[in-house]
mmCIF file of C-alpha atoms in Angstrom:
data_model
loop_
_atom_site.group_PDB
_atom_site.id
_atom_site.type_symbol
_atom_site.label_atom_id
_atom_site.label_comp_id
_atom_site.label_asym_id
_atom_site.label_seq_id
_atom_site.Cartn_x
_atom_site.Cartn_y
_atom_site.Cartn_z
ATOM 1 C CA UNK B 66 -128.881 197.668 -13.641
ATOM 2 C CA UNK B 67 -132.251 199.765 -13.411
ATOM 3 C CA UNK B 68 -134.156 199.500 -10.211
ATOM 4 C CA UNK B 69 -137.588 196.809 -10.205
ATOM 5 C CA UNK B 70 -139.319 199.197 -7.788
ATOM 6 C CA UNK B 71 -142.765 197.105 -8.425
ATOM 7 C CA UNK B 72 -140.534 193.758 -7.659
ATOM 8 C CA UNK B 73 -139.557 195.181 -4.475
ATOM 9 C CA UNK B 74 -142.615 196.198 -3.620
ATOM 10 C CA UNK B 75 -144.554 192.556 -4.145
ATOM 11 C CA UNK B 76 -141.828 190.670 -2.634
ATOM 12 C CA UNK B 77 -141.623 192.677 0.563
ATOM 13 C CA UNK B 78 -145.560 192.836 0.597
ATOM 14 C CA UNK B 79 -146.229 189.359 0.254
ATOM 15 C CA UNK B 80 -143.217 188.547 3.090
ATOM 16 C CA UNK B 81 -144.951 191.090 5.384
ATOM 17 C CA UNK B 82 -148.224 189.522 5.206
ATOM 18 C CA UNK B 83 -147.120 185.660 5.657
ATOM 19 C CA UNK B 84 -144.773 187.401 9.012
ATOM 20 C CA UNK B 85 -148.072 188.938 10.364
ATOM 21 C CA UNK B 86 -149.827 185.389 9.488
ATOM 22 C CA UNK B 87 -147.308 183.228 11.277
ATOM 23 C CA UNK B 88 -147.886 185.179 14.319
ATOM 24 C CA UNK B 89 -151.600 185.642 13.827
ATOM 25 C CA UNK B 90 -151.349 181.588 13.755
ATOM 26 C CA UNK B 91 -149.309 181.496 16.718
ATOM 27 C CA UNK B 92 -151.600 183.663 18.018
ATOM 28 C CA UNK B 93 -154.866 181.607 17.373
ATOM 29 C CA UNK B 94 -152.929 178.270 18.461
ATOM 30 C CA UNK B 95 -152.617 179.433 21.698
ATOM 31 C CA UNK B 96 -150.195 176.711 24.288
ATOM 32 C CA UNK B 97 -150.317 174.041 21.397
ATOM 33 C CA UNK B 98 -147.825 172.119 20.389
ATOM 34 C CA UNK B 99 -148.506 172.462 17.314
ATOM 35 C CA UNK B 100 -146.635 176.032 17.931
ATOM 36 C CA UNK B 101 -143.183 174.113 16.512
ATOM 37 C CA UNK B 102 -144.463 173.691 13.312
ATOM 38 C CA UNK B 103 -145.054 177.637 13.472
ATOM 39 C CA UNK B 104 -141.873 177.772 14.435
ATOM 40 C CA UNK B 105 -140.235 176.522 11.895
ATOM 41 C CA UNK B 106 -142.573 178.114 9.245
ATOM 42 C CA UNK B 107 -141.500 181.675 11.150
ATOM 43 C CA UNK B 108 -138.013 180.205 10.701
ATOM 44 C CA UNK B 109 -137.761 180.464 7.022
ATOM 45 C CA UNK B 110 -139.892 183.956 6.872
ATOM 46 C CA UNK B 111 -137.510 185.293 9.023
ATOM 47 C CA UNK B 112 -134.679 183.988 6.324
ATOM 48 C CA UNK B 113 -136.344 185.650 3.532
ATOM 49 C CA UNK B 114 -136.760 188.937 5.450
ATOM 50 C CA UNK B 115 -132.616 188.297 5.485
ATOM 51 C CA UNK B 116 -132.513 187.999 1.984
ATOM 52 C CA UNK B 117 -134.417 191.840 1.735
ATOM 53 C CA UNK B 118 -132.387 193.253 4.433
ATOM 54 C CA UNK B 119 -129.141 191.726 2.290
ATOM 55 C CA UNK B 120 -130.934 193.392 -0.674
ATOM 56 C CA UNK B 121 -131.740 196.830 1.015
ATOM 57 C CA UNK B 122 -128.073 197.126 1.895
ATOM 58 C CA UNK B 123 -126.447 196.654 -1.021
ATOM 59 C CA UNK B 124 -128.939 199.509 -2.749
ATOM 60 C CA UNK B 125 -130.718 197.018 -5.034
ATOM 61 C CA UNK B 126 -134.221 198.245 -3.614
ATOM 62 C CA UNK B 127 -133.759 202.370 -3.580
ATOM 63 C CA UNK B 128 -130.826 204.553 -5.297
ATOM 64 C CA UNK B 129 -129.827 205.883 -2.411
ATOM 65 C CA UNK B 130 -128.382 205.277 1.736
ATOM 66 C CA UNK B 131 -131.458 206.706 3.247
ATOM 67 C CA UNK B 132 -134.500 204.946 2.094
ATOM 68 C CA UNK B 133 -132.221 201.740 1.891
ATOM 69 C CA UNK B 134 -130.845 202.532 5.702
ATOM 70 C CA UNK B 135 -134.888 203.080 7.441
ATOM 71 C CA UNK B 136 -135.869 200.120 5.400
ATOM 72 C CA UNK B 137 -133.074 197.739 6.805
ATOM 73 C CA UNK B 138 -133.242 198.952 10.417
ATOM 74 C CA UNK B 139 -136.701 198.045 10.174
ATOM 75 C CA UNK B 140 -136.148 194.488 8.559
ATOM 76 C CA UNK B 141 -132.566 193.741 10.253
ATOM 77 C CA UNK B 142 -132.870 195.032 14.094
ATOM 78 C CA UNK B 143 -136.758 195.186 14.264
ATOM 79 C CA UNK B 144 -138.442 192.240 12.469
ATOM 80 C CA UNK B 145 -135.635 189.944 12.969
ATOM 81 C CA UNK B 146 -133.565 190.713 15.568
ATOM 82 C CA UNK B 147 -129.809 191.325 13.290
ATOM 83 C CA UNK B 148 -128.127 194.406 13.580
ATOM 84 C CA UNK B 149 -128.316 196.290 10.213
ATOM 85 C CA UNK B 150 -124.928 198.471 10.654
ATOM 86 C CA UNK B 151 -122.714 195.652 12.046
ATOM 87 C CA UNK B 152 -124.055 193.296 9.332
ATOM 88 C CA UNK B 153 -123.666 195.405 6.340
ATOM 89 C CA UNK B 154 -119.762 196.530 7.405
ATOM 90 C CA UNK B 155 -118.834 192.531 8.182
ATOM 91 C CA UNK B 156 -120.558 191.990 4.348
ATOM 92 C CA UNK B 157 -118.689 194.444 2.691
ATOM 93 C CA UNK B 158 -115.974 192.906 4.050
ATOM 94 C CA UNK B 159 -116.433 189.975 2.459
ATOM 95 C CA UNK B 160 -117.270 191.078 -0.669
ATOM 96 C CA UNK B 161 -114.444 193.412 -1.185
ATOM 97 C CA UNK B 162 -112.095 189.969 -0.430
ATOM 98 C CA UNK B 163 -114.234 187.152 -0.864
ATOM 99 C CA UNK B 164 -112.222 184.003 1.012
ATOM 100 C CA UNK B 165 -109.448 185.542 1.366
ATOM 101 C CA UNK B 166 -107.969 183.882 4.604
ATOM 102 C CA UNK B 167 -106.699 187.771 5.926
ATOM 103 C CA UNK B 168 -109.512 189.957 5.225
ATOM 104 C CA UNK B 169 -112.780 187.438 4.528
ATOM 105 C CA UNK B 170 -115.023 187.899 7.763
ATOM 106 C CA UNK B 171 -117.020 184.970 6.633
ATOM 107 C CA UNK B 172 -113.697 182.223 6.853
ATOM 108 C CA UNK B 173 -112.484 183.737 10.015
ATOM 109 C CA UNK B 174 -111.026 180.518 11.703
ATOM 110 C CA UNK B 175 -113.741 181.178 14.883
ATOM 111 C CA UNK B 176 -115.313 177.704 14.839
ATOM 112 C CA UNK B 177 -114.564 176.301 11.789
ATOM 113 C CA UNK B 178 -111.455 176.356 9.648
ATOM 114 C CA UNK B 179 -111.345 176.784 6.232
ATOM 115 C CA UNK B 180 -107.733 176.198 4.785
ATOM 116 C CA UNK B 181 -104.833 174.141 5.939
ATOM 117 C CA UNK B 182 -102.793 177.194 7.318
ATOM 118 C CA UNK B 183 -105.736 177.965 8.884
ATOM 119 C CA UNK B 184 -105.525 174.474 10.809
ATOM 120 C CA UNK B 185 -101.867 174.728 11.693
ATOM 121 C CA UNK B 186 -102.434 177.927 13.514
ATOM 122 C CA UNK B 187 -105.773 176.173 15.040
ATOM 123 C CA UNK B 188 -105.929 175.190 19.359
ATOM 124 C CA UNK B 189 -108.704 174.665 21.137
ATOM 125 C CA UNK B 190 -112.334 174.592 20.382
ATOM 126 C CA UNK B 191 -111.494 175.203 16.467
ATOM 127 C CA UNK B 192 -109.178 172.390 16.524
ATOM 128 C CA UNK B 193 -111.086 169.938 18.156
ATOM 129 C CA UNK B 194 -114.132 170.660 15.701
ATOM 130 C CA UNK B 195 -111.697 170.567 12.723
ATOM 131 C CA UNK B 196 -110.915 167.044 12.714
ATOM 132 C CA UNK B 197 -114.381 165.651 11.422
ATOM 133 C CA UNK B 198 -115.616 169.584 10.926
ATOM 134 C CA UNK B 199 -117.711 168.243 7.673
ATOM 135 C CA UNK B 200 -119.610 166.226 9.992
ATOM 136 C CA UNK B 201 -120.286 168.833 12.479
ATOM 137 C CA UNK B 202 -120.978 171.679 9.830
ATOM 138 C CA UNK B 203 -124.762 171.404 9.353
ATOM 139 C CA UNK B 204 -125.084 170.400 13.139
ATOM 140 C CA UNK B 205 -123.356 173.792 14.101
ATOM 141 C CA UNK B 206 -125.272 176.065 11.636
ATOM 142 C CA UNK B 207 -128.350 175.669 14.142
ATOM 143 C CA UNK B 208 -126.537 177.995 16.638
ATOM 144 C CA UNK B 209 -125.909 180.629 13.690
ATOM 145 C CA UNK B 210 -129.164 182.385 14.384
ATOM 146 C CA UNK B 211 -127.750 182.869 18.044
ATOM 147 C CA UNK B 212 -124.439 183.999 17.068
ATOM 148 C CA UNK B 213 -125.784 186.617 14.457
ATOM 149 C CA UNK B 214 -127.575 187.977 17.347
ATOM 150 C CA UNK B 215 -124.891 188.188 19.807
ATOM 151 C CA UNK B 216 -122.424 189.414 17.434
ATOM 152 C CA UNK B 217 -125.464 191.989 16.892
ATOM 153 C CA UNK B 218 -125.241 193.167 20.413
ATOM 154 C CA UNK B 219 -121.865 193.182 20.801
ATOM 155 C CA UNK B 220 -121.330 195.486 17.980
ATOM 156 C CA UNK B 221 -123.716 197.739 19.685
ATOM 157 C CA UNK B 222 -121.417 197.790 22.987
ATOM 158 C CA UNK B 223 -118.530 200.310 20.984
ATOM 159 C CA UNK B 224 -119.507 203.739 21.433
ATOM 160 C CA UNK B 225 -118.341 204.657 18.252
ATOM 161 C CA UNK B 226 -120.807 201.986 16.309
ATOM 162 C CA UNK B 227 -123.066 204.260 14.443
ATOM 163 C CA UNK B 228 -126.735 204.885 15.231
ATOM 164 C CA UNK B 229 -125.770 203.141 18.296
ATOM 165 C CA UNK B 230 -128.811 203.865 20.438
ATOM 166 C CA UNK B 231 -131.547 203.853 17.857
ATOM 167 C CA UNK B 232 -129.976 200.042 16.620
ATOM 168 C CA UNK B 233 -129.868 199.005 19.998
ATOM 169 C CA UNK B 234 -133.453 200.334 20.902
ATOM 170 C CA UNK B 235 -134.716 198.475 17.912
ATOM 171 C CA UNK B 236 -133.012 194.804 18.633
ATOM 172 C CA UNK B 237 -134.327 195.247 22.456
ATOM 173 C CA UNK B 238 -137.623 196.276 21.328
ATOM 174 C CA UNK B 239 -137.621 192.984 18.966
ATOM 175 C CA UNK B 240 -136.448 190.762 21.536
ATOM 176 C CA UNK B 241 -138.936 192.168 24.481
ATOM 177 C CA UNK B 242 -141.955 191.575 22.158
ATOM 178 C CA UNK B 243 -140.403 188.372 20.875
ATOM 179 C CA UNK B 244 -139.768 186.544 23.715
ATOM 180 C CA UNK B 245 -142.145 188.292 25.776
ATOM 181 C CA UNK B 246 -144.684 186.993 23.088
ATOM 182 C CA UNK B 247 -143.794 183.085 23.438
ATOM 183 C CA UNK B 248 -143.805 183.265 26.909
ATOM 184 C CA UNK B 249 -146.961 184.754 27.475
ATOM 185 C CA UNK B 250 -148.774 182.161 24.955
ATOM 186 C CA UNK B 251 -146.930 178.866 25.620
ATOM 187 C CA UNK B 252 -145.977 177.242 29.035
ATOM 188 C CA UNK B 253 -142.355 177.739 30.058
ATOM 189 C CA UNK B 254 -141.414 174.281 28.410
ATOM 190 C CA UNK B 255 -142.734 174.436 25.050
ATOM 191 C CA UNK B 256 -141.952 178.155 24.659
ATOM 192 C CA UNK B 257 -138.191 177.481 25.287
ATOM 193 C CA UNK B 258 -138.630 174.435 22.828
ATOM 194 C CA UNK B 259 -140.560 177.192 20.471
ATOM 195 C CA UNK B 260 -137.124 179.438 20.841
ATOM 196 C CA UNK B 261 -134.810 176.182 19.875
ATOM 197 C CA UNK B 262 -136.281 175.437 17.197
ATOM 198 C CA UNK B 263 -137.315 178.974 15.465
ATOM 199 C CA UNK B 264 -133.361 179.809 16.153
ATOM 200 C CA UNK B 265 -132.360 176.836 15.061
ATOM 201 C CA UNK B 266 -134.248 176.473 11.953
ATOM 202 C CA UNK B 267 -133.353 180.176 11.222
ATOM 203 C CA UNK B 268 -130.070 179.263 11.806
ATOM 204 C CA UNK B 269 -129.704 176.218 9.578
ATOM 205 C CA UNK B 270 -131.757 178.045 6.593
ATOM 206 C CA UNK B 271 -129.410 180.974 6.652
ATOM 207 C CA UNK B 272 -126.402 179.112 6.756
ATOM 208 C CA UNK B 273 -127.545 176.388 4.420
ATOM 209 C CA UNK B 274 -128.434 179.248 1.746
ATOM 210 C CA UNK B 275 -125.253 181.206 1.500
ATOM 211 C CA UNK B 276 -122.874 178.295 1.975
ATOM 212 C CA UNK B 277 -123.121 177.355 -1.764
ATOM 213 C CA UNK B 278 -122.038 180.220 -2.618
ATOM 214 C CA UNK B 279 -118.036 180.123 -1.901
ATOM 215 C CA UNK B 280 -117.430 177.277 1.025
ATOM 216 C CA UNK B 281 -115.296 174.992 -1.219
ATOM 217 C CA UNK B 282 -114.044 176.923 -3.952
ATOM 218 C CA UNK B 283 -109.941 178.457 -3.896
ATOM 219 C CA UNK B 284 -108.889 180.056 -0.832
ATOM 220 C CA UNK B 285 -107.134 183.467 -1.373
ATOM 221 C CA UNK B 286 -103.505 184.744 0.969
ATOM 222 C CA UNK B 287 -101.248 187.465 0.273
ATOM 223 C CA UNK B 288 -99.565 185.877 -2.285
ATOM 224 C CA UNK B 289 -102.702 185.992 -4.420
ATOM 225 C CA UNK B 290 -102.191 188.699 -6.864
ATOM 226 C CA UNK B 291 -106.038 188.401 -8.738
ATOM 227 C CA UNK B 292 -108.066 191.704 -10.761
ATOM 228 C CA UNK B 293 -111.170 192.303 -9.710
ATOM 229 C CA UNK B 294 -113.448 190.105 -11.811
ATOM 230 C CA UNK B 295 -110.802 186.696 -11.298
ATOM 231 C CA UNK B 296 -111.085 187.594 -7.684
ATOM 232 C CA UNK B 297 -114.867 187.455 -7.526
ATOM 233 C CA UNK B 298 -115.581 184.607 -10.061
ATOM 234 C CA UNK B 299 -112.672 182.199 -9.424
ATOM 235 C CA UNK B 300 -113.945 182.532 -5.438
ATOM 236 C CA UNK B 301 -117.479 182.039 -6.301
ATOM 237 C CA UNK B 302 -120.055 179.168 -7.377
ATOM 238 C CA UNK B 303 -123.753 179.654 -8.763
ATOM 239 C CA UNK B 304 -126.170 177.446 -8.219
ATOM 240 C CA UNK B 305 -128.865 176.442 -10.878
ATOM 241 C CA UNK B 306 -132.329 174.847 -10.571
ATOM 242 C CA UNK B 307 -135.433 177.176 -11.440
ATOM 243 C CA UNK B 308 -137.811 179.893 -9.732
ATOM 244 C CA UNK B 309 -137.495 177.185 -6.647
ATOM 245 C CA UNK B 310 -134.331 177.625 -5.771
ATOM 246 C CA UNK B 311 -134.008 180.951 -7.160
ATOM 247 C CA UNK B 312 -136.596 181.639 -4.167
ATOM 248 C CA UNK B 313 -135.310 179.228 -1.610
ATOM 249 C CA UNK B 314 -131.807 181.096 -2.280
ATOM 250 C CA UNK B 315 -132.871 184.542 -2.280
ATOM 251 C CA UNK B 316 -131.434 185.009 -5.434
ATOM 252 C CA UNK B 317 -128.323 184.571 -4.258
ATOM 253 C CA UNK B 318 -127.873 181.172 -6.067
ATOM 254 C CA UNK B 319 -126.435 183.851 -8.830
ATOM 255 C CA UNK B 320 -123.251 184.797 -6.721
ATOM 256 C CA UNK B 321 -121.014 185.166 -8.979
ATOM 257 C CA UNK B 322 -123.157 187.513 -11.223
ATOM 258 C CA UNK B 323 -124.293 189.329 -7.894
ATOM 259 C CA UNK B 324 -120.016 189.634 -6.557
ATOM 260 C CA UNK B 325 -119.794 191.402 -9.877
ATOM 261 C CA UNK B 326 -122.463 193.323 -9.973
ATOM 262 C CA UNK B 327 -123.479 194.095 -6.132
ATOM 263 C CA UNK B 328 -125.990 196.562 -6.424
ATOM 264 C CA UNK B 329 -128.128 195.111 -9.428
ATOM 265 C CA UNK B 330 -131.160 194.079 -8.357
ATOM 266 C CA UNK B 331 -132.067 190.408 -7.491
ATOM 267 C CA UNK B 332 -134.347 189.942 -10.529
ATOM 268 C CA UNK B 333 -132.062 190.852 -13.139
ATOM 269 C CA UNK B 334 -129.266 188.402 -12.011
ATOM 270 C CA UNK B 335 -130.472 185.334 -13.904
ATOM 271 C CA UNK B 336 -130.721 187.824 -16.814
ATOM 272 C CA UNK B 337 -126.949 188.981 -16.668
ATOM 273 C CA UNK B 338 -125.970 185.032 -16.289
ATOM 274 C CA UNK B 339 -125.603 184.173 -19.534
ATOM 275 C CA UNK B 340 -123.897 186.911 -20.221
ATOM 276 C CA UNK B 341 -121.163 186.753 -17.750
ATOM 277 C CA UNK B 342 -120.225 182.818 -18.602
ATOM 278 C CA UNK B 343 -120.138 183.815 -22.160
ATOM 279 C CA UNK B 344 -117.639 186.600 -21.274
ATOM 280 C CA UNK B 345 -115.757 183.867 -18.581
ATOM 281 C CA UNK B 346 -115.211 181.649 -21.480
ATOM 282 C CA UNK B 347 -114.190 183.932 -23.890
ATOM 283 C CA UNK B 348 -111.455 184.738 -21.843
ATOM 284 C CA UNK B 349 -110.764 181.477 -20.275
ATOM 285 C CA UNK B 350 -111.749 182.264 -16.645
ATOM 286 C CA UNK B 351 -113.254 178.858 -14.816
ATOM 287 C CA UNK B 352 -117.225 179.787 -14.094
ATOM 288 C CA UNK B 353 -118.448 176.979 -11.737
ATOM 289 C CA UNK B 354 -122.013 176.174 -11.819
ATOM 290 C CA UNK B 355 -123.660 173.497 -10.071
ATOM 291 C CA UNK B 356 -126.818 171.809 -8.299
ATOM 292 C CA UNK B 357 -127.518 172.531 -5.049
ATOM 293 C CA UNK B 358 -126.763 169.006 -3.988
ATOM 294 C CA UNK B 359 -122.970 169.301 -5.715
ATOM 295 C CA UNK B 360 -122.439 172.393 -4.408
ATOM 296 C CA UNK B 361 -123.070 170.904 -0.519
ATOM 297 C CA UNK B 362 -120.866 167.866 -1.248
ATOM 298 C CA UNK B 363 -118.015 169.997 -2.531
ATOM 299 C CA UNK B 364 -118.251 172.492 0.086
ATOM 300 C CA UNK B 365 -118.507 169.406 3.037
ATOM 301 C CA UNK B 366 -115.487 167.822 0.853
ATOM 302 C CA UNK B 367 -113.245 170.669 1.068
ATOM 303 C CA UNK B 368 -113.669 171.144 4.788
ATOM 304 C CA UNK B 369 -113.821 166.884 5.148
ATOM 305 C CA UNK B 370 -109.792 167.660 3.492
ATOM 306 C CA UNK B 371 -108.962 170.792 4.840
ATOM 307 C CA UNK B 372 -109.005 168.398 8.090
ATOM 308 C CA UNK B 373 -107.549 165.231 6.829
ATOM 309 C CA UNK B 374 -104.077 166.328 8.310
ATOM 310 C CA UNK B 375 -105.538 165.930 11.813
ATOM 311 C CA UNK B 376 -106.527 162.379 11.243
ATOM 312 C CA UNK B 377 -103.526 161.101 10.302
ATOM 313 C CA UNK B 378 -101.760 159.695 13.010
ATOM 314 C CA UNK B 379 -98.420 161.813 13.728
ATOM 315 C CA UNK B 380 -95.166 160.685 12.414
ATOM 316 C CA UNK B 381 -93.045 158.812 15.530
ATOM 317 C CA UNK B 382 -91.248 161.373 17.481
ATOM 318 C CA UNK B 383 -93.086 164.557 15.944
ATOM 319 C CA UNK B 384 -96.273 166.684 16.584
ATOM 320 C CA UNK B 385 -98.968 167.251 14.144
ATOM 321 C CA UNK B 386 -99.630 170.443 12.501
#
């Protein structure tokens, strides 16, 4: 559980100076289309600066709410354009009640729909995508990026969100120099094509890096009646495969050691692993751990069944759902 202050400070060093490179190369490129490969290079720095923002607000980097709270205003609203307050209240959400169909911000039926209760109380837009939903899951994470952003801003519009005025100076401040920036290098057509894809890859990357984590595994209602560690683990799915994907991931490939302990710090997850499945199996709790590929297919499985009931053609004389 101790602090890896000289971790912290490599890892946010080296992700500071490959941000200021991609836009020193976008920079030097000048109206090239080349720019989209920039873009979706800026893409995935902008993910891992998600992945230190996600670590800043659970207090992995510093001890305590204020260095942690400068640091992530900085990261979230100013670097990459997500609102640091709204953010860290939806995540604690979700880790106090990790898919738990009531309380789990993160399986909200907005878009998609994550249980079969969830798809009998579906209509519209929802419903539509929830018949072949696996299909459209990947496609749909490229407008993630967009949403996170919104949702940002719309936070922002309650006077009683906290900081309100210095968060919202920060995410307009990001955006004027942002898009301001791609404007003012590349022509009107390939700087909007420069915003697709940067939000899109951004998008896809984010979504494609926590969705391993529970998409698939048990849904939780009411009626569930779990402790705490049950709760976390039985909801939860690691994912193995070396420093790779331990970097690709943020780290977060070790959810179920990170649901338990949420404030240790990144590093010293892979270290508590072992641990924690010994303990699981000593006491006969299921610990699922899988490739990255498995955990995809049985995430695009569950929601592939959680729509099968839409599919089906309707019994004569009665309505589905």
């Amino acid at each position: 559980m101790d602090r890896r202050p000289v971790y912290y400070a490599v890892r946010m060093s080296i992700a500071a100076v490959v941000y200021a490179g991609c836009w020193a190369l976008f920079a030097w490129l000048g109206d090239s289309w080349l720019q989209l490969l920039v873009a979706a290079a800026l893409a995935v720095v902008f993910g891992q600066f998600g992945f230190i923002a996600h670590d800043l607000g659970h207090r992995q980097v510093f001890r305590t709410r204020r260095p942690s709270d400068i640091a992530g205003l900085i990261v979230g609203n100013l670097c990459i354009g997500l609102g640091w307050g709204w953010w860290n209240t939806k995540h604690n959400r979700h880790h106090a009640n990790p898919n738990h169909e009531d309380h789990d911000p993160d399986v909200s039926p907005a878009v998609i729909v994550w249980s079969r209760d969830q798809v009998a109380r579906s209509s519209g837009l929802p419903r539509f995508i929830a018949k072949y939903q696996a299909f459209w899951f990947f496609p749909l994470l490229t407008l993630e990026a967009w949403h996170l952003h919104v949702a940002s801003f719309r936070a922002l519009m309650n006077p009683a969100a906290k900081r309100r005025k210095l968060e919202l100076a920060l995410l307009i401040v990001h955006f004027v120099i942002y898009v301001g920036a791609v404007f003012a290098v590349l022509s009107p057509g390939k700087a909007v094509l420069f915003l697709l894809v940067h939000q899109g890859v951004f998008g896809l990357y984010l979504g494609s890096t926590f969705a391993p984590n529970h998409k698939g595994m048990p849904m939780l209602t009411k009626e569930d009646k779990l402790d705490f560690l049950r709760k976390q683990v039985l909801t939860s799915r690691n994912v193995r495969g070396g420093l790779f994907i331990d970097i690709a991931l943020g780290q977060l490939n070790y959810q179920i050691e990170h649901h338990l302990f949420p404030n240790m710090p990144a590093p010293n997850l892979r270290k508590a692993q072992p641990i924690v499945e010994r303990y699981c199996a000593e006491i006969g709790v299921p610990y699922l751990q899988t490739g990255l590929f498995a955990s995809y297919g049985q995430a695009l499985g569950h929601l592939h069944e959680v729509g099968a009931v839409l599919r089906r053609p309707p019994a004569q004389g009665a309505a589905v759902g």
